[in-house]
Structures are given as structure tokens and as C-alpha cells.
Coordinates of C-alpha atoms in Angstrom, one line a residue:
M241 CA -32.8 33.1 7.2
S242 CA -30.3 32.2 4.6
L243 CA -31.4 30.8 1.2
A244 CA -30.3 27.3 0.4
Q245 CA -28.0 27.2 -2.6
P246 CA -29.2 24.8 -5.3
N247 CA -27.1 21.8 -6.1
L248 CA -26.0 22.2 -9.7
P249 CA -23.5 19.5 -10.6
Y250 CA -22.4 21.2 -13.8
L251 CA -21.0 24.1 -11.8
T252 CA -18.8 22.0 -9.5
K253 CA -15.1 22.4 -9.8
T254 CA -14.8 18.7 -10.6
N255 CA -17.1 19.0 -13.6
I256 CA -15.4 18.7 -17.0
L257 CA -16.6 22.2 -17.9
H258 CA -14.0 23.5 -15.4
K259 CA -11.1 21.5 -16.7
M260 CA -8.3 23.3 -18.7
P261 CA -7.9 20.4 -21.2
F262 CA -11.6 20.7 -22.1
H263 CA -11.3 24.4 -22.6
I264 CA -8.2 24.0 -24.8
V265 CA -9.9 21.3 -27.0
L266 CA -13.1 23.5 -27.2
I267 CA -11.1 26.5 -28.4
I268 CA -9.3 24.5 -31.0
I269 CA -12.4 22.8 -32.3
T270 CA -14.4 26.0 -32.4
G271 CA -11.6 27.7 -34.4
V272 CA -11.2 24.9 -36.9
I273 CA -14.9 24.6 -37.5
A274 CA -15.4 28.3 -38.0
Y275 CA -12.6 28.5 -40.5
S276 CA -12.8 25.1 -42.1
N277 CA -14.0 26.6 -45.3
T278 CA -11.0 28.9 -45.8
F279 CA -8.4 26.3 -46.8
R280 CA -9.1 26.7 -50.5
V281 CA -9.5 30.5 -50.5
P282 CA -7.2 31.9 -53.2
F283 CA -4.5 34.6 -52.7
Y284 CA -5.8 38.1 -52.4
F285 CA -4.7 41.7 -52.5
D286 CA -1.2 42.1 -51.1
D287 CA -0.7 38.3 -50.9
Y288 CA 0.9 38.6 -54.4
Q289 CA 3.3 41.2 -53.1
Y290 CA 4.2 39.5 -49.8
I291 CA 4.0 35.9 -50.9
I292 CA 4.0 35.1 -54.6
D293 CA 6.3 38.0 -55.9
S294 CA 8.4 38.3 -52.7
P295 CA 12.1 37.3 -53.0
F296 CA 12.0 36.1 -49.4
T297 CA 9.4 33.4 -50.1
K298 CA 11.6 31.4 -52.4
N299 CA 14.9 31.7 -50.7
L300 CA 15.6 30.6 -47.1
E301 CA 19.1 32.1 -47.2
Y302 CA 17.6 35.4 -46.3
F303 CA 16.8 34.0 -42.9
T304 CA 20.1 32.2 -42.3
E305 CA 22.0 35.2 -43.6
P306 CA 19.7 38.3 -42.9
S307 CA 22.5 40.6 -44.2
K308 CA 21.6 39.5 -47.8
A309 CA 18.4 41.4 -47.5
L310 CA 20.4 44.6 -47.3
S311 CA 21.7 44.1 -50.9
L312 CA 18.2 44.3 -52.3
T313 CA 17.5 47.4 -54.5
D314 CA 13.8 47.5 -53.4
S315 CA 13.7 49.7 -50.3
L316 CA 10.2 48.6 -49.4
A317 CA 11.3 44.9 -49.5
R318 CA 14.2 45.7 -47.2
Y319 CA 11.9 47.5 -44.8
T320 CA 9.1 44.8 -44.8
F321 CA 11.7 42.1 -44.2
K322 CA 12.9 43.9 -41.1
T323 CA 9.4 44.4 -39.7
R324 CA 7.8 41.1 -40.8
T325 CA 10.7 38.6 -40.5
V326 CA 8.7 35.9 -38.8
G327 CA 5.8 36.2 -41.2
F328 CA 8.1 35.9 -44.2
L329 CA 9.8 32.9 -42.6
T330 CA 6.4 31.1 -42.4
F331 CA 5.8 31.9 -46.0
A332 CA 9.2 30.6 -47.0
I333 CA 8.7 27.3 -45.0
N334 CA 5.3 26.9 -46.6
Y335 CA 6.7 27.4 -50.1
K336 CA 9.5 24.9 -49.3
L337 CA 7.0 22.3 -48.3
H338 CA 4.2 22.7 -50.9
G339 CA 4.9 25.6 -53.2
F340 CA 2.0 28.0 -53.7
D341 CA -0.7 25.6 -52.6
V342 CA -3.0 27.9 -50.6
A343 CA -4.1 25.3 -48.2
G344 CA -0.8 25.1 -46.4
Y345 CA -0.7 28.9 -45.9
H346 CA -4.2 29.0 -44.5
I347 CA -3.5 26.1 -42.1
T348 CA -0.4 27.9 -40.8
N349 CA -2.3 31.1 -40.4
L350 CA -5.2 29.4 -38.6
S351 CA -2.7 27.6 -36.3
I352 CA -1.0 30.9 -35.3
H353 CA -4.3 32.5 -34.5
I354 CA -5.5 29.5 -32.4
I355 CA -2.2 29.6 -30.5
N356 CA -2.7 33.3 -29.8
V357 CA -6.2 32.6 -28.5
L358 CA -4.8 29.9 -26.2
L359 CA -2.2 32.4 -25.0
V360 CA -5.0 34.9 -24.2
Y361 CA -6.8 32.2 -22.4
W362 CA -3.7 31.4 -20.4
L363 CA -3.2 35.1 -19.6
V364 CA -6.8 35.4 -18.3
L365 CA -6.2 32.4 -16.0
L366 CA -3.0 34.0 -14.7
T367 CA -4.8 37.3 -14.2
F368 CA -7.5 35.7 -12.0
K369 CA -4.7 34.1 -9.9
T370 CA -3.1 37.4 -9.1
P371 CA -3.3 38.7 -5.5
F372 CA -5.7 41.5 -6.7
F373 CA -8.4 38.9 -7.6
N374 CA -7.8 36.6 -4.6
L375 CA -7.8 39.0 -1.7
H376 CA -10.2 38.0 1.1
P377 CA -12.2 40.7 2.8
S378 CA -11.0 39.8 6.2
S379 CA -7.4 40.1 5.2
L380 CA -8.0 43.7 4.2
N381 CA -10.2 44.7 7.1
L382 CA -7.6 43.5 9.7
H383 CA -4.9 45.8 8.3
P384 CA -4.4 49.5 8.6
S385 CA -5.3 51.5 5.5
P386 CA -1.7 52.0 4.3
S387 CA -1.6 48.3 3.6
R388 CA -4.3 48.7 1.0
L389 CA -1.7 50.1 -1.3
T390 CA 0.1 46.7 -1.3
P391 CA -1.9 45.1 -4.1
Y392 CA -1.5 48.1 -6.3
T393 CA 2.2 48.3 -5.6
L394 CA 2.6 44.6 -6.5
R395 CA 0.6 45.0 -9.7
F396 CA 2.7 48.0 -10.6
L397 CA 6.0 46.1 -10.0
Y398 CA 4.7 43.1 -11.8
L399 CA 3.4 44.9 -14.9
T400 CA 6.2 47.5 -15.3
P401 CA 8.7 45.2 -17.0
F402 CA 6.0 44.2 -19.5
L403 CA 5.0 47.8 -20.2
L404 CA 8.7 48.7 -20.7
T405 CA 9.0 46.0 -23.3
L406 CA 6.3 47.8 -25.4
L407 CA 9.0 50.5 -26.1
I408 CA 11.3 48.0 -27.8
I409 CA 9.4 47.7 -31.0
P410 CA 9.0 51.5 -31.8
L411 CA 12.5 52.2 -30.6
S412 CA 14.0 49.4 -32.7
L413 CA 12.2 50.7 -35.8
I414 CA 13.3 54.3 -35.5
G415 CA 16.7 53.5 -34.2
I416 CA 17.6 54.8 -30.7
D417 CA 21.2 55.4 -31.9
K418 CA 20.1 58.1 -34.4
P419 CA 20.6 61.8 -33.8
A420 CA 17.7 63.6 -32.1
D421 CA 16.7 65.5 -35.2
S422 CA 16.6 62.2 -37.2
L423 CA 14.4 60.6 -34.6
I424 CA 12.0 63.5 -34.8
G425 CA 11.9 63.2 -38.5
D426 CA 11.1 59.5 -38.3
I427 CA 8.4 60.0 -35.7
T428 CA 6.9 62.8 -37.9
E429 CA 6.9 60.5 -40.9
A430 CA 5.3 57.7 -39.0
A431 CA 2.6 60.1 -37.6
R432 CA 1.7 61.1 -41.1
A433 CA 1.0 57.5 -42.0
K434 CA 2.2 57.8 -45.6
T435 CA -0.6 60.2 -46.6
N436 CA -0.6 63.5 -48.3
I437 CA -3.5 65.0 -46.2
S438 CA -2.7 67.4 -43.4
R439 CA -2.2 66.1 -39.9
W440 CA -5.4 67.8 -38.6
D441 CA -7.5 66.3 -41.5
Y442 CA -5.9 63.0 -40.8
L443 CA -6.7 63.3 -37.1
F444 CA -10.3 64.3 -37.7
T445 CA -10.8 61.4 -40.1
E446 CA -9.1 59.0 -37.7
F447 CA -11.7 59.6 -35.1
T448 CA -14.4 58.1 -37.4
V449 CA -12.1 55.2 -38.4
V450 CA -11.4 54.2 -34.8
V451 CA -15.1 54.2 -33.9
T452 CA -15.8 52.0 -36.9
Y453 CA -13.3 49.4 -35.8
L454 CA -14.6 49.6 -32.3
R455 CA -18.1 48.9 -33.6
L456 CA -16.8 46.0 -35.6
L457 CA -15.1 44.6 -32.5
F458 CA -18.4 44.3 -30.7
L459 CA -20.8 44.1 -33.6
P460 CA -19.1 42.6 -36.6
V461 CA -21.7 43.3 -39.2
N462 CA -21.3 45.0 -42.6
Q463 CA -17.7 43.9 -42.8
N464 CA -15.7 45.3 -45.7
L465 CA -12.1 44.8 -46.7
D466 CA -11.8 48.3 -48.1
H467 CA -13.9 50.8 -46.2
Y468 CA -14.5 54.2 -47.6
Y469 CA -13.6 57.0 -45.3
P470 CA -14.2 60.5 -46.6
V471 CA -11.5 63.0 -45.5
Y472 CA -12.9 65.4 -42.9
N473 CA -11.3 68.9 -42.6
S474 CA -13.4 70.3 -39.8
F475 CA -13.9 69.1 -36.2
L476 CA -17.4 70.6 -36.4
N477 CA -18.5 68.0 -38.8
P478 CA -21.1 65.8 -37.0
N479 CA -19.4 62.6 -37.9
V480 CA -16.2 63.9 -36.4
Y481 CA -17.3 65.4 -33.1
L482 CA -19.8 62.6 -32.5
S483 CA -17.0 60.0 -33.0
F484 CA -14.8 62.1 -30.7
L485 CA -17.5 62.2 -28.0
I486 CA -17.9 58.4 -28.2
L487 CA -14.1 57.9 -27.8
L488 CA -14.1 60.4 -24.9
A489 CA -17.0 58.6 -23.2
I490 CA -15.2 55.3 -23.5
F491 CA -12.1 56.8 -22.0
G492 CA -14.1 58.4 -19.2
L493 CA -15.8 55.1 -18.5
A494 CA -12.3 53.4 -18.3
V495 CA -11.1 56.0 -15.8
Y496 CA -14.2 55.7 -13.7
L497 CA -14.0 51.9 -13.6
F498 CA -10.3 52.1 -12.7
Y499 CA -11.0 54.4 -9.7
Y500 CA -14.1 52.5 -8.8
S501 CA -12.1 49.3 -8.6
K502 CA -9.7 51.0 -6.1
K503 CA -12.6 52.0 -3.9
S504 CA -14.0 48.4 -4.1
S505 CA -10.7 46.8 -3.3
S506 CA -11.9 45.9 0.2
F507 CA -14.2 43.3 -1.3
N508 CA -13.3 40.0 -2.8
L509 CA -13.1 40.8 -6.5
H510 CA -12.9 37.2 -7.8
P511 CA -15.5 37.1 -10.6
S512 CA -17.1 33.9 -9.2
T513 CA -18.0 35.8 -6.0
F514 CA -20.6 37.9 -7.7
L515 CA -22.3 35.1 -9.5
T516 CA -25.0 32.9 -8.0
P517 CA -25.2 29.3 -9.5
Y518 CA -28.2 30.3 -11.6
A519 CA -26.4 33.5 -12.8
S520 CA -23.3 31.4 -13.6
C521 CA -25.5 29.0 -15.7
L522 CA -27.1 32.0 -17.5
T523 CA -23.7 33.5 -18.2
L524 CA -22.4 30.3 -19.5
L525 CA -25.4 29.8 -21.9
T526 CA -25.2 33.4 -23.0
L527 CA -21.5 33.2 -23.8
A528 CA -22.1 29.8 -25.6
A529 CA -24.8 31.4 -27.7
L530 CA -22.6 34.3 -28.5
V531 CA -19.7 32.1 -29.6
I532 CA -22.0 29.9 -31.8
A533 CA -23.5 33.0 -33.4
L534 CA -20.1 34.6 -34.1
S535 CA -18.8 31.2 -35.4
I536 CA -21.7 30.9 -37.8
A537 CA -21.2 34.5 -39.0
S538 CA -17.5 33.9 -39.5
Y539 CA -18.2 30.7 -41.5
Q540 CA -20.7 32.6 -43.7
R541 CA -18.3 35.5 -44.2
N542 CA -15.4 33.1 -45.1
S543 CA -17.6 31.5 -47.8
L544 CA -17.6 34.9 -49.6
W545 CA -13.8 34.8 -49.7
Q546 CA -13.8 31.6 -51.8
D547 CA -15.1 33.5 -54.9
K548 CA -13.0 36.5 -55.9
T549 CA -15.7 38.0 -58.1
A550 CA -18.3 37.8 -55.4
F551 CA -16.0 39.1 -52.8
W552 CA -14.8 42.2 -54.7
G553 CA -18.4 42.7 -55.9
D554 CA -19.3 42.9 -52.2
V555 CA -16.5 45.5 -51.7
V556 CA -17.6 47.8 -54.5
K557 CA -21.2 47.5 -53.3
K558 CA -20.3 48.7 -49.8
S559 CA -17.6 51.2 -51.0
P560 CA -18.8 52.4 -54.4
K561 CA -16.5 55.5 -54.2
K562 CA -13.3 53.5 -53.7
I563 CA -11.4 52.8 -57.0
R564 CA -9.3 50.0 -55.5
G565 CA -12.2 47.6 -55.3
Y566 CA -13.2 48.2 -58.9
N567 CA -9.6 47.5 -60.0
E568 CA -9.5 44.2 -58.0
L569 CA -13.0 43.2 -59.3
G570 CA -11.8 43.9 -62.9
L571 CA -8.7 41.6 -62.3
A572 CA -11.0 38.9 -60.9
Y573 CA -13.1 39.2 -64.1
M574 CA -10.0 38.9 -66.2
E575 CA -9.0 35.7 -64.4
N576 CA -12.4 34.3 -65.3
G577 CA -12.1 35.4 -68.9
K578 CA -14.9 38.0 -68.5
L579 CA -13.0 40.7 -70.4
P580 CA -16.0 43.1 -71.1
E581 CA -16.9 43.1 -67.5
A582 CA -13.3 43.8 -66.6
V583 CA -13.1 46.7 -68.9
S584 CA -16.2 48.2 -67.4
C585 CA -14.7 47.9 -63.9
F586 CA -11.5 49.6 -64.9
Q587 CA -13.3 52.4 -66.7
R588 CA -15.5 52.9 -63.7
A589 CA -12.5 53.2 -61.4
L590 CA -10.9 55.8 -63.7
T591 CA -14.2 57.7 -63.8
I592 CA -14.1 58.0 -60.0
D593 CA -10.5 59.2 -59.9
A594 CA -8.1 59.2 -62.9
Y595 CA -5.1 60.6 -61.0
S596 CA -4.9 58.5 -57.8
E597 CA -1.9 56.5 -56.7
Y598 CA -3.5 53.4 -58.3
S599 CA -4.3 55.1 -61.6
L600 CA -1.3 53.8 -63.5
D601 CA -2.0 50.2 -62.6
I602 CA -5.6 50.6 -63.5
Y603 CA -4.8 52.1 -66.9
L604 CA -2.3 49.3 -67.5
N605 CA -4.9 46.7 -66.6
L606 CA -7.4 48.4 -68.9
A607 CA -5.0 48.5 -71.8
N608 CA -4.2 44.8 -71.3
A609 CA -7.9 43.9 -71.2
L610 CA -8.6 46.0 -74.4
D611 CA -5.7 44.3 -76.2
E612 CA -7.0 40.8 -75.2
L613 CA -10.5 41.8 -76.6
G614 CA -8.8 42.8 -79.9
Y615 CA -9.4 46.6 -79.4
T616 CA -5.8 47.4 -80.4
D617 CA -6.4 51.1 -81.2
D618 CA -8.2 51.7 -77.9
A619 CA -5.3 49.9 -76.1
I620 CA -2.8 52.2 -77.8
I621 CA -4.7 55.3 -76.7
T622 CA -4.7 54.0 -73.2
Y623 CA -1.0 53.4 -73.2
K624 CA -0.4 56.9 -74.4
K625 CA -2.4 58.2 -71.5
I626 CA -0.2 56.1 -69.2
I627 CA 2.9 57.6 -70.7
A628 CA 1.4 61.1 -70.4
L629 CA 1.0 60.5 -66.7
N630 CA 4.4 58.9 -66.2
Y631 CA 6.8 59.0 -69.1
G632 CA 9.3 56.9 -67.2
F633 CA 6.9 53.9 -67.0
E634 CA 9.1 51.4 -68.9
T635 CA 6.4 48.7 -69.1
A636 CA 4.0 51.1 -70.9
H637 CA 6.6 52.0 -73.5
Y638 CA 7.4 48.3 -74.1
N639 CA 3.8 47.2 -74.4
L640 CA 3.0 50.1 -76.6
G641 CA 5.8 49.1 -78.9
M642 CA 4.4 45.6 -79.0
L643 CA 1.0 47.0 -80.1
Y644 CA 2.6 49.1 -82.8
Y645 CA 4.5 46.0 -84.0
K646 CA 1.2 44.1 -84.1
K647 CA -0.2 46.8 -86.4
N648 CA 3.0 46.7 -88.6
M649 CA 3.9 50.2 -87.5
F650 CA 7.6 49.2 -87.1
E651 CA 9.2 52.6 -86.8
E652 CA 6.9 53.6 -84.0
A653 CA 7.4 50.2 -82.4
A654 CA 11.2 50.7 -82.6
E655 CA 11.0 54.2 -80.9
E656 CA 9.0 52.7 -78.0
F657 CA 11.5 49.8 -77.6
K658 CA 14.4 52.3 -77.6
T659 CA 12.7 54.4 -74.9
A660 CA 12.0 51.3 -72.8
L661 CA 15.7 50.3 -73.2
S662 CA 16.9 53.7 -72.3
L663 CA 14.8 53.5 -69.1
N664 CA 16.1 50.0 -68.3
P665 CA 19.2 48.9 -70.2
L666 CA 18.7 45.4 -68.8
N667 CA 15.4 45.0 -70.8
S668 CA 16.6 42.1 -73.0
D669 CA 13.2 41.8 -74.7
A670 CA 13.3 45.3 -75.9
R671 CA 16.9 44.9 -77.2
R672 CA 16.0 41.7 -79.0
N673 CA 12.9 43.2 -80.6
L674 CA 14.9 46.1 -81.9
E675 CA 17.4 43.7 -83.5
L676 CA 14.6 41.7 -85.1
L677 CA 13.2 45.0 -86.6
G678 CA 16.7 45.8 -87.9
F679 CA 17.2 48.9 -85.7
S680 CA 20.2 49.6 -83.6
A681 CA 19.8 49.6 -79.8
E682 CA 22.1 52.6 -79.5

């Protein structure tokens, strides 16, 4: 005896829940609501490098005449323009329309992400319409076994062009017209990911990094802009081999599901086949609850971004061993006029590591904060430390000269201005100050 299927009108194909326009509107509304509190979030982190201080933001000619970018002396700027052309174009258009008003940049960013979500939605619909998901059991059972290969052949032929396009980006970046030894060098450089640690240590550490981001993908809690990852130099470290086992298990599950789907190809694999009306309703409610929960969590997390001090305070709380967070927190305090707190943050960062790649910038920020507080002697000592670390730091020499000038130590000031001018003959401020002091710039 067959069980009667319940009549659930909300599951019928004519119901609005099954209409594509409803889905599109729902996606847009959900995205806008979840990120509605981001439009006044200030610029952060590398926003200054890639938006405010970037030459591409203020000049659209770089996009009408891309060859102009090749004349830039900054190699990093040339490289980023090549790899992020579309992103820089959106920044330039935003700047042309409303300058550095952050709202426009956030609206553009949110629009791009919503469009991407809609494209994923469209891709899912296309996937469910492929022959693989629409095969009827009888159509397979009536054919000899060799014909079972047809869906896989069709999928292979259909996907191959898309898979081949994935090679375009890496090949375009390394340049397929380069000699083989040059290509190997580029690949090696990319594999090292701009780090000084060995490849093995990098690999061991990367296992833990990947697992962290996989965890955030499914359980986005304890989010942090600047995670602290200790460098592991042994595979036998529990954090390393456990992370490796997790990744291996995920890979094994993927292989199992792939082969299992082949064995199950004689069944109708359309998702709706496996769901009873009640199960469909439960699935819908579960997904709705998940979307609502994630939207609320996103909104709450976005609220933290509105206050730089609170945001970077959250970073140093979660990554107390990372100096970058303390530096950014110190800068946030300086913006708010809280100079003693800023000095404390910079000093804390240098206590953790006084010789990192960020140390010069942190020392410079510390010296500026001390100078603003009126601690001129301490600022002078700090600038001398900077020069000891990097004698060729022109800004440090010039600023030290200004501090000597403030203390009426004119000969010492002139020496620093001369050094700054020798490092950068185009430093007109140093030249003018020397002339005011009555010293020759030669």
C-alpha cells in the first residue's frame, strides 16, 4: 500500500518560493541588510596603499593608456596594476564620482559581491539542468553498460574548456614566452610566497593555515583580520600532523563521493528525488535559519569595523604576539588624539620584535607620537635607532634634522638635512632648510 503524499501548497512549482525573480530579490535584500552598517566603515590597512596613496586612483589615463603604468618607478605599483586592473578601475571611478567618501567604495564592493552570489546561484541552476542530474532510471536501464559512460563523457567535454581557462591566469602572470629557466625561477619565487622561511617550514605551517580557513568557512567564529600562525619546523608537531590528517580525510571523502556517484549513476540524481515534502520543508526551514544566523553574525561583526580602536583592539586580543596589530592600534589611537596609548602600543610591538619587516615603520610612528607629546629627546633617540637599522632611510634623517632644529642644534640639523638630500636630491624641503640655516647644500 502506497502512502499518500500530503498536499503542501508551498512546495508546488507554481508557488512564489520556486520563482527565480523571488530568489534574486531575496539574495539582494539579504546581502544589503547584512552589510547595511558597513557604508561608513573607514579605510583600513592596505586601503591606504591601494586607494588613497595609489597613483591609479586619481588618474583614469592609466586605464585608457595602460602603457603609462610601465613608466612608474615603483615596481610593486606596476605589478599590482597588472594583476588588479579591474579593482583599480573601480577605485578610480569611485574617486572620480565622490573623491574619498567611503560610502561609494563600500556600495561598489557590496554590489560586486552580490553579483557574484547571483552568478553562483545561476551556476547552481545550470548544474541541476545538466544531463547528469536529469537522467531517468529507465533511460539507463534500457541501455547496455557502455552507454553509462555517456554522461561522464559529456561532462568531461563540457567542463574541459572551463578547466583549461584556469591556466590562463598563472601563465599570463609568469609569461609563457619566457625561457624555461626563467619560468622555473618565477614558479619557485611564487611558491616561497615572499617569505624567508624554508619551503618545508612553510609547508608544515600552511597545513594549519588551510585548516583554520576551512573551519572559518563552515564555522565563522573567532574571526580575526591578522591571525597568528607560529612557524612549525617539524611534521611531528601535533598541530601539523593533525591538520594534515584532517586535510587528508577531506580529500579521501571527496574521492569516495566521486566514485560513489559513479556507482549510483543508475538512479535519478536530481536532489528533489530524495526529499519528501516534509523533508523539503525541514530543509527549507533549516537553510533559512542558517542564513538568518549568519546574517546576524555578519551584521554584528561589521559593527566592530566601524570603530578602528575597537577593531584593532580585538585583533591584538586574539593575536597578542603579532606586532602589526599593535602598530595599527597605535595609529588608531593617534587619529583619536590618544598619544600616550599610541606610544604604549608602539613600544609593545617593538618589545615583541624590534627587527621585523615592520619595525622601521613602528619606530617612525613611535618617534612621531613622542614628538607630538613633547618628548623631543626621546624622539631623537628613537630616530637614531631607526638610522642605525637603516642608514638610507631618508625620512628619518630629515625628521631628526627637524628635531635638532627645534632644539636650536643647528649644526646637527644641517648634517641631517645634508644626509637626507644626498639620499634624495629631489628633497626640496631639506634643501630649503639648509639655505635657511645658512649652510650650503653641496
